[in-house]
Amino acid sequence: MANARSQPVVQGPPQTNAVSAIRYALEHPDALPTGMNDFDCKPTAAHPRPVVLVNGTFGNMYMNWSMYAPRLRADGYCVFGLDYGYEPGAAPYWRQVGPMNKSAAELAAFVTTVRAATGAAKVDLVTYSQGGLVALNYVNRHGGADAVGALIAAAPPSHGIGVFGILPWLATDPVVSPPVGRVLPAEIDVATDSEFVRQTAAGGLTRPTVRYVTILSRTDTVIQPGEAALPEGPNVTNALIQDSCDNYYGDHSLYIYNEIALRIVRNYLDPSNAIPPDCRLVLPIIN
């Protein structure tokens, strides 16, 4: 990973849907979301922990966070993010595909940089999809338990995922697995019962010093609630979106481009100022 302070500082406009965000990112591959990676930002008493946004598979920071970053910055947080898991030769927007243990180490180094720049003792992590499992591994195996206040994960593959049995097959088939592992090692690591998943869960998936929130949806066809939910505990909340809004039918992509999901994340970042989400019909793909 490039030094955090050397990352591009060109900021793209806020977006409200994934299609527009992807289109802009393809046209401007160096763009950052508005409000992200201001290393002169100092946390306030109201929001003493910087928020680090951790991407899902493939999409870069702008594709993932062009809705969340500006809104969280407007809320008063110092907001940071990184593109991790880059494999040499990949397109600029083709990220989060490398070995996930290496990605967790990249996240650890980035959090150290953020804490040093801001003077914050801890950060809060807001993650999407693969980023949730990378963050769990960082907390459990790379020292993150002492550096993270809250881990708020939207659709994390906490126990690994099957995707209708496709990923375990890719990870174990003697013919298919080697080439997939060379090109997309993250897809091997995220599969159910992979070595990476087992290593992450060694000693238990959670640590007592971190507050965990997992945001789930019954209508997510990529990561099922049972694959995402963490074991119950006093510091663990598994929040089903349909418990807040029963007319939510959003698919996997809508966790990061939907007002309901964003409001739930904001509420768990700042529980003392929580506001009920504005529930309305949400259909798959359509924001």
PDB file of N, CA and C in Angstrom, residues 156-256:
ATOM      1  N   PRO A 156     -20.989  -8.411   6.411  1.00  0.00           N
ATOM      2  CA  PRO A 156     -19.663  -9.019   6.422  1.00  0.00           C
ATOM      3  C   PRO A 156     -19.731 -10.539   6.251  1.00  0.00           C
ATOM      4  N   PRO A 157     -18.775 -11.143   5.569  1.00  0.00           N
ATOM      5  CA  PRO A 157     -18.718 -12.602   5.486  1.00  0.00           C
ATOM      6  C   PRO A 157     -18.006 -13.173   6.704  1.00  0.00           C
ATOM      7  N   SER A 158     -18.572 -12.944   7.881  1.00  0.00           N
ATOM      8  CA  SER A 158     -17.889 -13.237   9.145  1.00  0.00           C
ATOM      9  C   SER A 158     -17.468 -14.692   9.271  1.00  0.00           C
ATOM     10  N   HIS A 159     -18.280 -15.599   8.733  1.00  0.00           N
ATOM     11  CA  HIS A 159     -17.992 -17.033   8.820  1.00  0.00           C
ATOM     12  C   HIS A 159     -17.536 -17.593   7.468  1.00  0.00           C
ATOM     13  N   GLY A 160     -17.164 -16.707   6.546  1.00  0.00           N
ATOM     14  CA  GLY A 160     -16.941 -17.136   5.177  1.00  0.00           C
ATOM     15  C   GLY A 160     -18.283 -17.310   4.474  1.00  0.00           C
ATOM     16  N   ILE A 161     -18.252 -17.383   3.165  1.00  0.00           N
ATOM     17  CA  ILE A 161     -19.500 -17.470   2.406  1.00  0.00           C
ATOM     18  C   ILE A 161     -19.419 -18.564   1.347  1.00  0.00           C
ATOM     19  N   GLY A 162     -20.604 -19.043   0.971  1.00  0.00           N
ATOM     20  CA  GLY A 162     -20.681 -20.100  -0.028  1.00  0.00           C
ATOM     21  C   GLY A 162     -21.090 -19.611  -1.399  1.00  0.00           C
ATOM     22  N   VAL A 163     -22.003 -18.618  -1.465  1.00  0.00           N
ATOM     23  CA  VAL A 163     -22.582 -18.141  -2.731  1.00  0.00           C
ATOM     24  C   VAL A 163     -23.060 -19.347  -3.546  1.00  0.00           C
ATOM     25  N   PHE A 164     -24.036 -20.053  -2.968  1.00  0.00           N
ATOM     26  CA  PHE A 164     -24.641 -21.229  -3.611  1.00  0.00           C
ATOM     27  C   PHE A 164     -23.637 -22.348  -3.866  1.00  0.00           C
ATOM     28  N   GLY A 165     -22.612 -22.416  -3.026  1.00  0.00           N
ATOM     29  CA  GLY A 165     -21.609 -23.464  -3.140  1.00  0.00           C
ATOM     30  C   GLY A 165     -20.484 -23.163  -4.106  1.00  0.00           C
ATOM     31  N   ILE A 166     -20.547 -22.017  -4.772  1.00  0.00           N
ATOM     32  CA  ILE A 166     -19.544 -21.704  -5.800  1.00  0.00           C
ATOM     33  C   ILE A 166     -18.174 -21.457  -5.183  1.00  0.00           C
ATOM     34  N   LEU A 167     -18.095 -20.632  -4.132  1.00  0.00           N
ATOM     35  CA  LEU A 167     -16.785 -20.285  -3.582  1.00  0.00           C
ATOM     36  C   LEU A 167     -16.080 -21.475  -2.937  1.00  0.00           C
ATOM     37  N   PRO A 168     -16.757 -22.308  -2.135  1.00  0.00           N
ATOM     38  CA  PRO A 168     -16.049 -23.490  -1.624  1.00  0.00           C
ATOM     39  C   PRO A 168     -15.527 -24.408  -2.737  1.00  0.00           C
ATOM     40  N   TRP A 169     -16.286 -24.502  -3.820  1.00  0.00           N
ATOM     41  CA  TRP A 169     -15.815 -25.297  -4.957  1.00  0.00           C
ATOM     42  C   TRP A 169     -14.569 -24.672  -5.567  1.00  0.00           C
ATOM     43  N   LEU A 170     -14.598 -23.344  -5.768  1.00  0.00           N
ATOM     44  CA  LEU A 170     -13.422 -22.663  -6.317  1.00  0.00           C
ATOM     45  C   LEU A 170     -12.205 -22.840  -5.414  1.00  0.00           C
ATOM     46  N   ALA A 171     -12.461 -22.855  -4.097  1.00  0.00           N
ATOM     47  CA  ALA A 171     -11.358 -22.915  -3.144  1.00  0.00           C
ATOM     48  C   ALA A 171     -10.753 -24.302  -3.007  1.00  0.00           C
ATOM     49  N   THR A 172     -11.496 -25.347  -3.362  1.00  0.00           N
ATOM     50  CA  THR A 172     -11.028 -26.709  -3.091  1.00  0.00           C
ATOM     51  C   THR A 172     -10.826 -27.573  -4.327  1.00  0.00           C
ATOM     52  N   ASP A 173     -11.418 -27.221  -5.442  1.00  0.00           N
ATOM     53  CA  ASP A 173     -11.269 -28.048  -6.638  1.00  0.00           C
ATOM     54  C   ASP A 173      -9.802 -28.044  -7.082  1.00  0.00           C
ATOM     55  N   PRO A 174      -9.184 -29.217  -7.265  1.00  0.00           N
ATOM     56  CA  PRO A 174      -7.748 -29.262  -7.561  1.00  0.00           C
ATOM     57  C   PRO A 174      -7.375 -28.667  -8.908  1.00  0.00           C
ATOM     58  N   VAL A 175      -8.324 -28.585  -9.821  1.00  0.00           N
ATOM     59  CA  VAL A 175      -8.044 -27.995 -11.131  1.00  0.00           C
ATOM     60  C   VAL A 175      -8.302 -26.491 -11.124  1.00  0.00           C
ATOM     61  N   VAL A 176      -9.402 -26.086 -10.524  1.00  0.00           N
ATOM     62  CA  VAL A 176      -9.821 -24.685 -10.588  1.00  0.00           C
ATOM     63  C   VAL A 176      -9.119 -23.826  -9.546  1.00  0.00           C
ATOM     64  N   SER A 177      -8.907 -24.362  -8.351  1.00  0.00           N
ATOM     65  CA  SER A 177      -8.406 -23.552  -7.248  1.00  0.00           C
ATOM     66  C   SER A 177      -7.049 -22.889  -7.508  1.00  0.00           C
ATOM     67  N   PRO A 178      -6.048 -23.575  -8.058  1.00  0.00           N
ATOM     68  CA  PRO A 178      -4.740 -22.924  -8.240  1.00  0.00           C
ATOM     69  C   PRO A 178      -4.781 -21.666  -9.109  1.00  0.00           C
ATOM     70  N   PRO A 179      -5.426 -21.699 -10.303  1.00  0.00           N
ATOM     71  CA  PRO A 179      -5.445 -20.462 -11.089  1.00  0.00           C
ATOM     72  C   PRO A 179      -6.266 -19.354 -10.452  1.00  0.00           C
ATOM     73  N   VAL A 180      -7.373 -19.719  -9.793  1.00  0.00           N
ATOM     74  CA  VAL A 180      -8.164 -18.701  -9.107  1.00  0.00           C
ATOM     75  C   VAL A 180      -7.351 -18.085  -7.973  1.00  0.00           C
ATOM     76  N   GLY A 181      -6.626 -18.925  -7.254  1.00  0.00           N
ATOM     77  CA  GLY A 181      -5.804 -18.430  -6.155  1.00  0.00           C
ATOM     78  C   GLY A 181      -4.706 -17.495  -6.614  1.00  0.00           C
ATOM     79  N   ARG A 182      -4.211 -17.693  -7.824  1.00  0.00           N
ATOM     80  CA  ARG A 182      -3.178 -16.790  -8.345  1.00  0.00           C
ATOM     81  C   ARG A 182      -3.752 -15.450  -8.762  1.00  0.00           C
ATOM     82  N   VAL A 183      -4.945 -15.460  -9.320  1.00  0.00           N
ATOM     83  CA  VAL A 183      -5.535 -14.229  -9.860  1.00  0.00           C
ATOM     84  C   VAL A 183      -6.382 -13.497  -8.829  1.00  0.00           C
ATOM     85  N   LEU A 184      -7.174 -14.244  -8.055  1.00  0.00           N
ATOM     86  CA  LEU A 184      -8.106 -13.662  -7.094  1.00  0.00           C
ATOM     87  C   LEU A 184      -7.975 -14.373  -5.742  1.00  0.00           C
ATOM     88  N   PRO A 185      -6.851 -14.226  -5.081  1.00  0.00           N
ATOM     89  CA  PRO A 185      -6.671 -14.952  -3.825  1.00  0.00           C
ATOM     90  C   PRO A 185      -7.722 -14.630  -2.772  1.00  0.00           C
ATOM     91  N   ALA A 186      -8.295 -13.429  -2.801  1.00  0.00           N
ATOM     92  CA  ALA A 186      -9.321 -13.093  -1.818  1.00  0.00           C
ATOM     93  C   ALA A 186     -10.543 -13.992  -1.949  1.00  0.00           C
ATOM     94  N   GLU A 187     -10.844 -14.440  -3.160  1.00  0.00           N
ATOM     95  CA  GLU A 187     -12.014 -15.299  -3.352  1.00  0.00           C
ATOM     96  C   GLU A 187     -11.801 -16.677  -2.747  1.00  0.00           C
ATOM     97  N   ILE A 188     -10.554 -17.107  -2.645  1.00  0.00           N
ATOM     98  CA  ILE A 188     -10.245 -18.355  -1.944  1.00  0.00           C
ATOM     99  C   ILE A 188     -10.361 -18.133  -0.438  1.00  0.00           C
ATOM    100  N   ASP A 189      -9.823 -17.010   0.030  1.00  0.00           N
ATOM    101  CA  ASP A 189      -9.791 -16.741   1.468  1.00  0.00           C
ATOM    102  C   ASP A 189     -11.175 -16.524   2.072  1.00  0.00           C
ATOM    103  N   VAL A 190     -12.110 -15.987   1.280  1.00  0.00           N
ATOM    104  CA  VAL A 190     -13.424 -15.652   1.825  1.00  0.00           C
ATOM    105  C   VAL A 190     -14.385 -16.833   1.801  1.00  0.00           C
ATOM    106  N   ALA A 191     -13.983 -17.933   1.214  1.00  0.00           N
ATOM    107  CA  ALA A 191     -14.865 -19.092   1.105  1.00  0.00           C
ATOM    108  C   ALA A 191     -15.100 -19.735   2.468  1.00  0.00           C
ATOM    109  N   THR A 192     -16.264 -20.316   2.632  1.00  0.00           N
ATOM    110  CA  THR A 192     -16.599 -21.038   3.858  1.00  0.00           C
ATOM    111  C   THR A 192     -15.517 -22.045   4.204  1.00  0.00           C
ATOM    112  N   ASP A 193     -15.082 -22.030   5.468  1.00  0.00           N
ATOM    113  CA  ASP A 193     -14.119 -22.983   6.011  1.00  0.00           C
ATOM    114  C   ASP A 193     -12.732 -22.858   5.386  1.00  0.00           C
ATOM    115  N   SER A 194     -12.415 -21.698   4.826  1.00  0.00           N
ATOM    116  CA  SER A 194     -11.058 -21.485   4.321  1.00  0.00           C
ATOM    117  C   SER A 194     -10.080 -21.369   5.489  1.00  0.00           C
ATOM    118  N   GLU A 195      -8.804 -21.506   5.191  1.00  0.00           N
ATOM    119  CA  GLU A 195      -7.780 -21.349   6.231  1.00  0.00           C
ATOM    120  C   GLU A 195      -7.834 -19.959   6.838  1.00  0.00           C
ATOM    121  N   PHE A 196      -8.072 -18.948   6.020  1.00  0.00           N
ATOM    122  CA  PHE A 196      -8.155 -17.581   6.528  1.00  0.00           C
ATOM    123  C   PHE A 196      -9.333 -17.427   7.483  1.00  0.00           C
ATOM    124  N   VAL A 197     -10.471 -17.986   7.134  1.00  0.00           N
ATOM    125  CA  VAL A 197     -11.650 -17.916   8.003  1.00  0.00           C
ATOM    126  C   VAL A 197     -11.370 -18.617   9.328  1.00  0.00           C
ATOM    127  N   ARG A 198     -10.734 -19.770   9.272  1.00  0.00           N
ATOM    128  CA  ARG A 198     -10.429 -20.505  10.504  1.00  0.00           C
ATOM    129  C   ARG A 198      -9.442 -19.729  11.369  1.00  0.00           C
ATOM    130  N   GLN A 199      -8.439 -19.128  10.756  1.00  0.00           N
ATOM    131  CA  GLN A 199      -7.476 -18.331  11.514  1.00  0.00           C
ATOM    132  C   GLN A 199      -8.151 -17.129  12.177  1.00  0.00           C
ATOM    133  N   THR A 200      -9.050 -16.491  11.455  1.00  0.00           N
ATOM    134  CA  THR A 200      -9.739 -15.327  12.004  1.00  0.00           C
ATOM    135  C   THR A 200     -10.561 -15.705  13.222  1.00  0.00           C
ATOM    136  N   ALA A 201     -11.185 -16.868  13.190  1.00  0.00           N
ATOM    137  CA  ALA A 201     -12.078 -17.305  14.267  1.00  0.00           C
ATOM    138  C   ALA A 201     -11.349 -17.962  15.427  1.00  0.00           C
ATOM    139  N   ALA A 202     -10.048 -18.208  15.297  1.00  0.00           N
ATOM    140  CA  ALA A 202      -9.309 -18.854  16.374  1.00  0.00           C
ATOM    141  C   ALA A 202      -9.385 -17.993  17.641  1.00  0.00           C
ATOM    142  N   GLY A 203      -9.811 -18.604  18.741  1.00  0.00           N
ATOM    143  CA  GLY A 203      -9.973 -17.851  19.974  1.00  0.00           C
ATOM    144  C   GLY A 203     -11.279 -17.098  20.051  1.00  0.00           C
ATOM    145  N   GLY A 204     -12.168 -17.320  19.094  1.00  0.00           N
ATOM    146  CA  GLY A 204     -13.454 -16.624  19.055  1.00  0.00           C
ATOM    147  C   GLY A 204     -13.431 -15.470  18.075  1.00  0.00           C
ATOM    148  N   LEU A 205     -14.575 -15.194  17.454  1.00  0.00           N
ATOM    149  CA  LEU A 205     -14.629 -14.143  16.440  1.00  0.00           C
ATOM    150  C   LEU A 205     -14.561 -12.739  17.031  1.00  0.00           C
ATOM    151  N   THR A 206     -14.955 -12.560  18.287  1.00  0.00           N
ATOM    152  CA  THR A 206     -15.006 -11.222  18.878  1.00  0.00           C
ATOM    153  C   THR A 206     -14.028 -11.100  20.037  1.00  0.00           C
ATOM    154  N   ARG A 207     -13.726  -9.834  20.384  1.00  0.00           N
ATOM    155  CA  ARG A 207     -12.868  -9.524  21.513  1.00  0.00           C
ATOM    156  C   ARG A 207     -13.620  -8.575  22.439  1.00  0.00           C
ATOM    157  N   PRO A 208     -13.442  -8.696  23.755  1.00  0.00           N
ATOM    158  CA  PRO A 208     -14.282  -7.948  24.704  1.00  0.00           C
ATOM    159  C   PRO A 208     -14.081  -6.443  24.696  1.00  0.00           C
ATOM    160  N   THR A 209     -12.969  -5.951  24.154  1.00  0.00           N
ATOM    161  CA  THR A 209     -12.699  -4.516  24.179  1.00  0.00           C
ATOM    162  C   THR A 209     -13.329  -3.759  23.018  1.00  0.00           C
ATOM    163  N   VAL A 210     -13.921  -4.466  22.069  1.00  0.00           N
ATOM    164  CA  VAL A 210     -14.477  -3.849  20.860  1.00  0.00           C
ATOM    165  C   VAL A 210     -15.997  -3.980  20.886  1.00  0.00           C
ATOM    166  N   ARG A 211     -16.696  -2.923  20.451  1.00  0.00           N
ATOM    167  CA  ARG A 211     -18.153  -2.992  20.274  1.00  0.00           C
ATOM    168  C   ARG A 211     -18.433  -3.372  18.827  1.00  0.00           C
ATOM    169  N   TYR A 212     -19.235  -4.427  18.635  1.00  0.00           N
ATOM    170  CA  TYR A 212     -19.508  -4.945  17.299  1.00  0.00           C
ATOM    171  C   TYR A 212     -20.965  -4.708  16.910  1.00  0.00           C
ATOM    172  N   VAL A 213     -21.170  -4.236  15.680  1.00  0.00           N
ATOM    173  CA  VAL A 213     -22.500  -4.131  15.097  1.00  0.00           C
ATOM    174  C   VAL A 213     -22.445  -4.751  13.709  1.00  0.00           C
ATOM    175  N   THR A 214     -23.279  -5.738  13.466  1.00  0.00           N
ATOM    176  CA  THR A 214     -23.371  -6.350  12.142  1.00  0.00           C
ATOM    177  C   THR A 214     -24.732  -6.024  11.560  1.00  0.00           C
ATOM    178  N   ILE A 215     -24.749  -5.444  10.379  1.00  0.00           N
ATOM    179  CA  ILE A 215     -25.986  -5.038   9.717  1.00  0.00           C
ATOM    180  C   ILE A 215     -26.301  -6.069   8.634  1.00  0.00           C
ATOM    181  N   LEU A 216     -27.479  -6.665   8.732  1.00  0.00           N
ATOM    182  CA  LEU A 216     -27.867  -7.804   7.898  1.00  0.00           C
ATOM    183  C   LEU A 216     -29.154  -7.504   7.150  1.00  0.00           C
ATOM    184  N   SER A 217     -29.403  -8.296   6.112  1.00  0.00           N
ATOM    185  CA  SER A 217     -30.672  -8.212   5.396  1.00  0.00           C
ATOM    186  C   SER A 217     -31.099  -9.602   4.944  1.00  0.00           C
ATOM    187  N   ARG A 218     -32.385  -9.885   5.112  1.00  0.00           N
ATOM    188  CA  ARG A 218     -32.919 -11.165   4.623  1.00  0.00           C
ATOM    189  C   ARG A 218     -32.876 -11.257   3.107  1.00  0.00           C
ATOM    190  N   THR A 219     -32.810 -10.124   2.436  1.00  0.00           N
ATOM    191  CA  THR A 219     -32.888 -10.108   0.971  1.00  0.00           C
ATOM    192  C   THR A 219     -31.518 -10.015   0.309  1.00  0.00           C
ATOM    193  N   ASP A 220     -30.464 -10.170   1.086  1.00  0.00           N
ATOM    194  CA  ASP A 220     -29.112 -10.195   0.533  1.00  0.00           C
ATOM    195  C   ASP A 220     -28.866 -11.598  -0.021  1.00  0.00           C
ATOM    196  N   THR A 221     -28.677 -11.708  -1.326  1.00  0.00           N
ATOM    197  CA  THR A 221     -28.470 -13.020  -1.949  1.00  0.00           C
ATOM    198  C   THR A 221     -26.999 -13.404  -2.041  1.00  0.00           C
ATOM    199  N   VAL A 222     -26.103 -12.510  -1.643  1.00  0.00           N
ATOM    200  CA  VAL A 222     -24.671 -12.803  -1.691  1.00  0.00           C
ATOM    201  C   VAL A 222     -24.183 -13.308  -0.340  1.00  0.00           C
ATOM    202  N   ILE A 223     -24.533 -12.596   0.724  1.00  0.00           N
ATOM    203  CA  ILE A 223     -24.111 -12.964   2.072  1.00  0.00           C
ATOM    204  C   ILE A 223     -25.359 -13.140   2.927  1.00  0.00           C
ATOM    205  N   GLN A 224     -25.608 -14.371   3.334  1.00  0.00           N
ATOM    206  CA  GLN A 224     -26.794 -14.683   4.109  1.00  0.00           C
ATOM    207  C   GLN A 224     -26.625 -14.205   5.553  1.00  0.00           C
ATOM    208  N   PRO A 225     -27.738 -13.893   6.253  1.00  0.00           N
ATOM    209  CA  PRO A 225     -27.623 -13.452   7.650  1.00  0.00           C
ATOM    210  C   PRO A 225     -26.826 -14.402   8.533  1.00  0.00           C
ATOM    211  N   GLY A 226     -26.994 -15.715   8.340  1.00  0.00           N
ATOM    212  CA  GLY A 226     -26.247 -16.661   9.149  1.00  0.00           C
ATOM    213  C   GLY A 226     -24.756 -16.656   8.868  1.00  0.00           C
ATOM    214  N   GLU A 227     -24.355 -16.220   7.683  1.00  0.00           N
ATOM    215  CA  GLU A 227     -22.938 -16.122   7.346  1.00  0.00           C
ATOM    216  C   GLU A 227     -22.316 -14.847   7.890  1.00  0.00           C
ATOM    217  N   ALA A 228     -23.150 -13.870   8.184  1.00  0.00           N
ATOM    218  CA  ALA A 228     -22.662 -12.563   8.625  1.00  0.00           C
ATOM    219  C   ALA A 228     -22.731 -12.370  10.129  1.00  0.00           C
ATOM    220  N   ALA A 229     -23.791 -12.870  10.768  1.00  0.00           N
ATOM    221  CA  ALA A 229     -24.059 -12.572  12.172  1.00  0.00           C
ATOM    222  C   ALA A 229     -22.937 -13.093  13.072  1.00  0.00           C
ATOM    223  N   LEU A 230     -22.599 -12.294  14.081  1.00  0.00           N
ATOM    224  CA  LEU A 230     -21.592 -12.684  15.055  1.00  0.00           C
ATOM    225  C   LEU A 230     -22.247 -13.379  16.245  1.00  0.00           C
ATOM    226  N   PRO A 231     -21.500 -14.185  16.979  1.00  0.00           N
ATOM    227  CA  PRO A 231     -22.062 -14.840  18.166  1.00  0.00           C
ATOM    228  C   PRO A 231     -22.573 -13.804  19.169  1.00  0.00           C
ATOM    229  N   GLU A 232     -23.657 -14.123  19.837  1.00  0.00           N
ATOM    230  CA  GLU A 232     -24.243 -13.195  20.788  1.00  0.00           C
ATOM    231  C   GLU A 232     -23.272 -12.902  21.923  1.00  0.00           C
ATOM    232  N   GLY A 233     -23.340 -11.684  22.416  1.00  0.00           N
ATOM    233  CA  GLY A 233     -22.500 -11.268  23.524  1.00  0.00           C
ATOM    234  C   GLY A 233     -22.886  -9.878  23.965  1.00  0.00           C
ATOM    235  N   PRO A 234     -22.426  -9.429  25.129  1.00  0.00           N
ATOM    236  CA  PRO A 234     -22.810  -8.113  25.644  1.00  0.00           C
ATOM    237  C   PRO A 234     -22.319  -6.955  24.793  1.00  0.00           C
ATOM    238  N   ASN A 235     -21.299  -7.188  23.993  1.00  0.00           N
ATOM    239  CA  ASN A 235     -20.747  -6.145  23.135  1.00  0.00           C
ATOM    240  C   ASN A 235     -21.063  -6.379  21.663  1.00  0.00           C
ATOM    241  N   VAL A 236     -22.067  -7.211  21.377  1.00  0.00           N
ATOM    242  CA  VAL A 236     -22.401  -7.590  19.998  1.00  0.00           C
ATOM    243  C   VAL A 236     -23.859  -7.270  19.711  1.00  0.00           C
ATOM    244  N   THR A 237     -24.097  -6.599  18.575  1.00  0.00           N
ATOM    245  CA  THR A 237     -25.445  -6.361  18.069  1.00  0.00           C
ATOM    246  C   THR A 237     -25.524  -6.856  16.634  1.00  0.00           C
ATOM    247  N   ASN A 238     -26.462  -7.743  16.354  1.00  0.00           N
ATOM    248  CA  ASN A 238     -26.757  -8.154  14.987  1.00  0.00           C
ATOM    249  C   ASN A 238     -28.056  -7.468  14.583  1.00  0.00           C
ATOM    250  N   ALA A 239     -27.951  -6.472  13.718  1.00  0.00           N
ATOM    251  CA  ALA A 239     -29.080  -5.613  13.386  1.00  0.00           C
ATOM    252  C   ALA A 239     -29.643  -5.985  12.018  1.00  0.00           C
ATOM    253  N   LEU A 240     -30.818  -6.586  12.011  1.00  0.00           N
ATOM    254  CA  LEU A 240     -31.491  -6.936  10.768  1.00  0.00           C
ATOM    255  C   LEU A 240     -32.238  -5.706  10.249  1.00  0.00           C
ATOM    256  N   ILE A 241     -31.957  -5.289   9.026  1.00  0.00           N
ATOM    257  CA  ILE A 241     -32.578  -4.081   8.488  1.00  0.00           C
ATOM    258  C   ILE A 241     -34.095  -4.195   8.523  1.00  0.00           C
ATOM    259  N   GLN A 242     -34.624  -5.378   8.258  1.00  0.00           N
ATOM    260  CA  GLN A 242     -36.086  -5.544   8.218  1.00  0.00           C
ATOM    261  C   GLN A 242     -36.722  -5.366   9.599  1.00  0.00           C
ATOM    262  N   ASP A 243     -35.947  -5.450  10.676  1.00  0.00           N
ATOM    263  CA  ASP A 243     -36.495  -5.152  11.998  1.00  0.00           C
ATOM    264  C   ASP A 243     -36.770  -3.663  12.156  1.00  0.00           C
ATOM    265  N   SER A 244     -36.077  -2.850  11.386  1.00  0.00           N
ATOM    266  CA  SER A 244     -36.324  -1.404  11.392  1.00  0.00           C
ATOM    267  C   SER A 244     -37.313  -1.006  10.305  1.00  0.00           C
ATOM    268  N   CYS A 245     -37.187  -1.628   9.142  1.00  0.00           N
ATOM    269  CA  CYS A 245     -38.023  -1.275   7.987  1.00  0.00           C
ATOM    270  C   CYS A 245     -38.408  -2.568   7.265  1.00  0.00           C
ATOM    271  N   ASP A 246     -39.654  -3.010   7.463  1.00  0.00           N
ATOM    272  CA  ASP A 246     -40.037  -4.316   6.914  1.00  0.00           C
ATOM    273  C   ASP A 246     -40.304  -4.288   5.418  1.00  0.00           C
ATOM    274  N   ASN A 247     -40.289  -3.093   4.805  1.00  0.00           N
ATOM    275  CA  ASN A 247     -40.473  -3.006   3.355  1.00  0.00           C
ATOM    276  C   ASN A 247     -39.143  -2.783   2.634  1.00  0.00           C
ATOM    277  N   TYR A 248     -38.068  -3.190   3.265  1.00  0.00           N
ATOM    278  CA  TYR A 248     -36.740  -3.112   2.655  1.00  0.00           C
ATOM    279  C   TYR A 248     -36.428  -4.441   1.973  1.00  0.00           C
ATOM    280  N   TYR A 249     -36.203  -4.394   0.648  1.00  0.00           N
ATOM    281  CA  TYR A 249     -35.872  -5.589  -0.127  1.00  0.00           C
ATOM    282  C   TYR A 249     -34.561  -5.395  -0.883  1.00  0.00           C
ATOM    283  N   GLY A 250     -33.717  -4.515  -0.397  1.00  0.00           N
ATOM    284  CA  GLY A 250     -32.483  -4.191  -1.100  1.00  0.00           C
ATOM    285  C   GLY A 250     -31.541  -5.371  -1.226  1.00  0.00           C
ATOM    286  N   ASP A 251     -30.760  -5.376  -2.297  1.00  0.00           N
ATOM    287  CA  ASP A 251     -29.796  -6.449  -2.518  1.00  0.00           C
ATOM    288  C   ASP A 251     -28.447  -6.076  -1.902  1.00  0.00           C
ATOM    289  N   HIS A 252     -27.432  -6.852  -2.226  1.00  0.00           N
ATOM    290  CA  HIS A 252     -26.128  -6.693  -1.574  1.00  0.00           C
ATOM    291  C   HIS A 252     -25.513  -5.316  -1.821  1.00  0.00           C
ATOM    292  N   SER A 253     -25.743  -4.750  -2.988  1.00  0.00           N
ATOM    293  CA  SER A 253     -25.099  -3.475  -3.326  1.00  0.00           C
ATOM    294  C   SER A 253     -25.691  -2.291  -2.580  1.00  0.00           C
ATOM    295  N   LEU A 254     -26.890  -2.425  -2.018  1.00  0.00           N
ATOM    296  CA  LEU A 254     -27.577  -1.251  -1.476  1.00  0.00           C
ATOM    297  C   LEU A 254     -27.191  -0.910  -0.046  1.00  0.00           C
ATOM    298  N   TYR A 255     -26.366  -1.693   0.594  1.00  0.00           N
ATOM    299  CA  TYR A 255     -25.920  -1.305   1.933  1.00  0.00           C
ATOM    300  C   TYR A 255     -25.173   0.031   1.906  1.00  0.00           C
ATOM    301  N   ILE A 256     -24.469   0.304   0.838  1.00  0.00           N
ATOM    302  CA  ILE A 256     -23.647   1.521   0.792  1.00  0.00           C
ATOM    303  C   ILE A 256     -24.251   2.606  -0.097  1.00  0.00           C
TER     304      ILE A 256
END
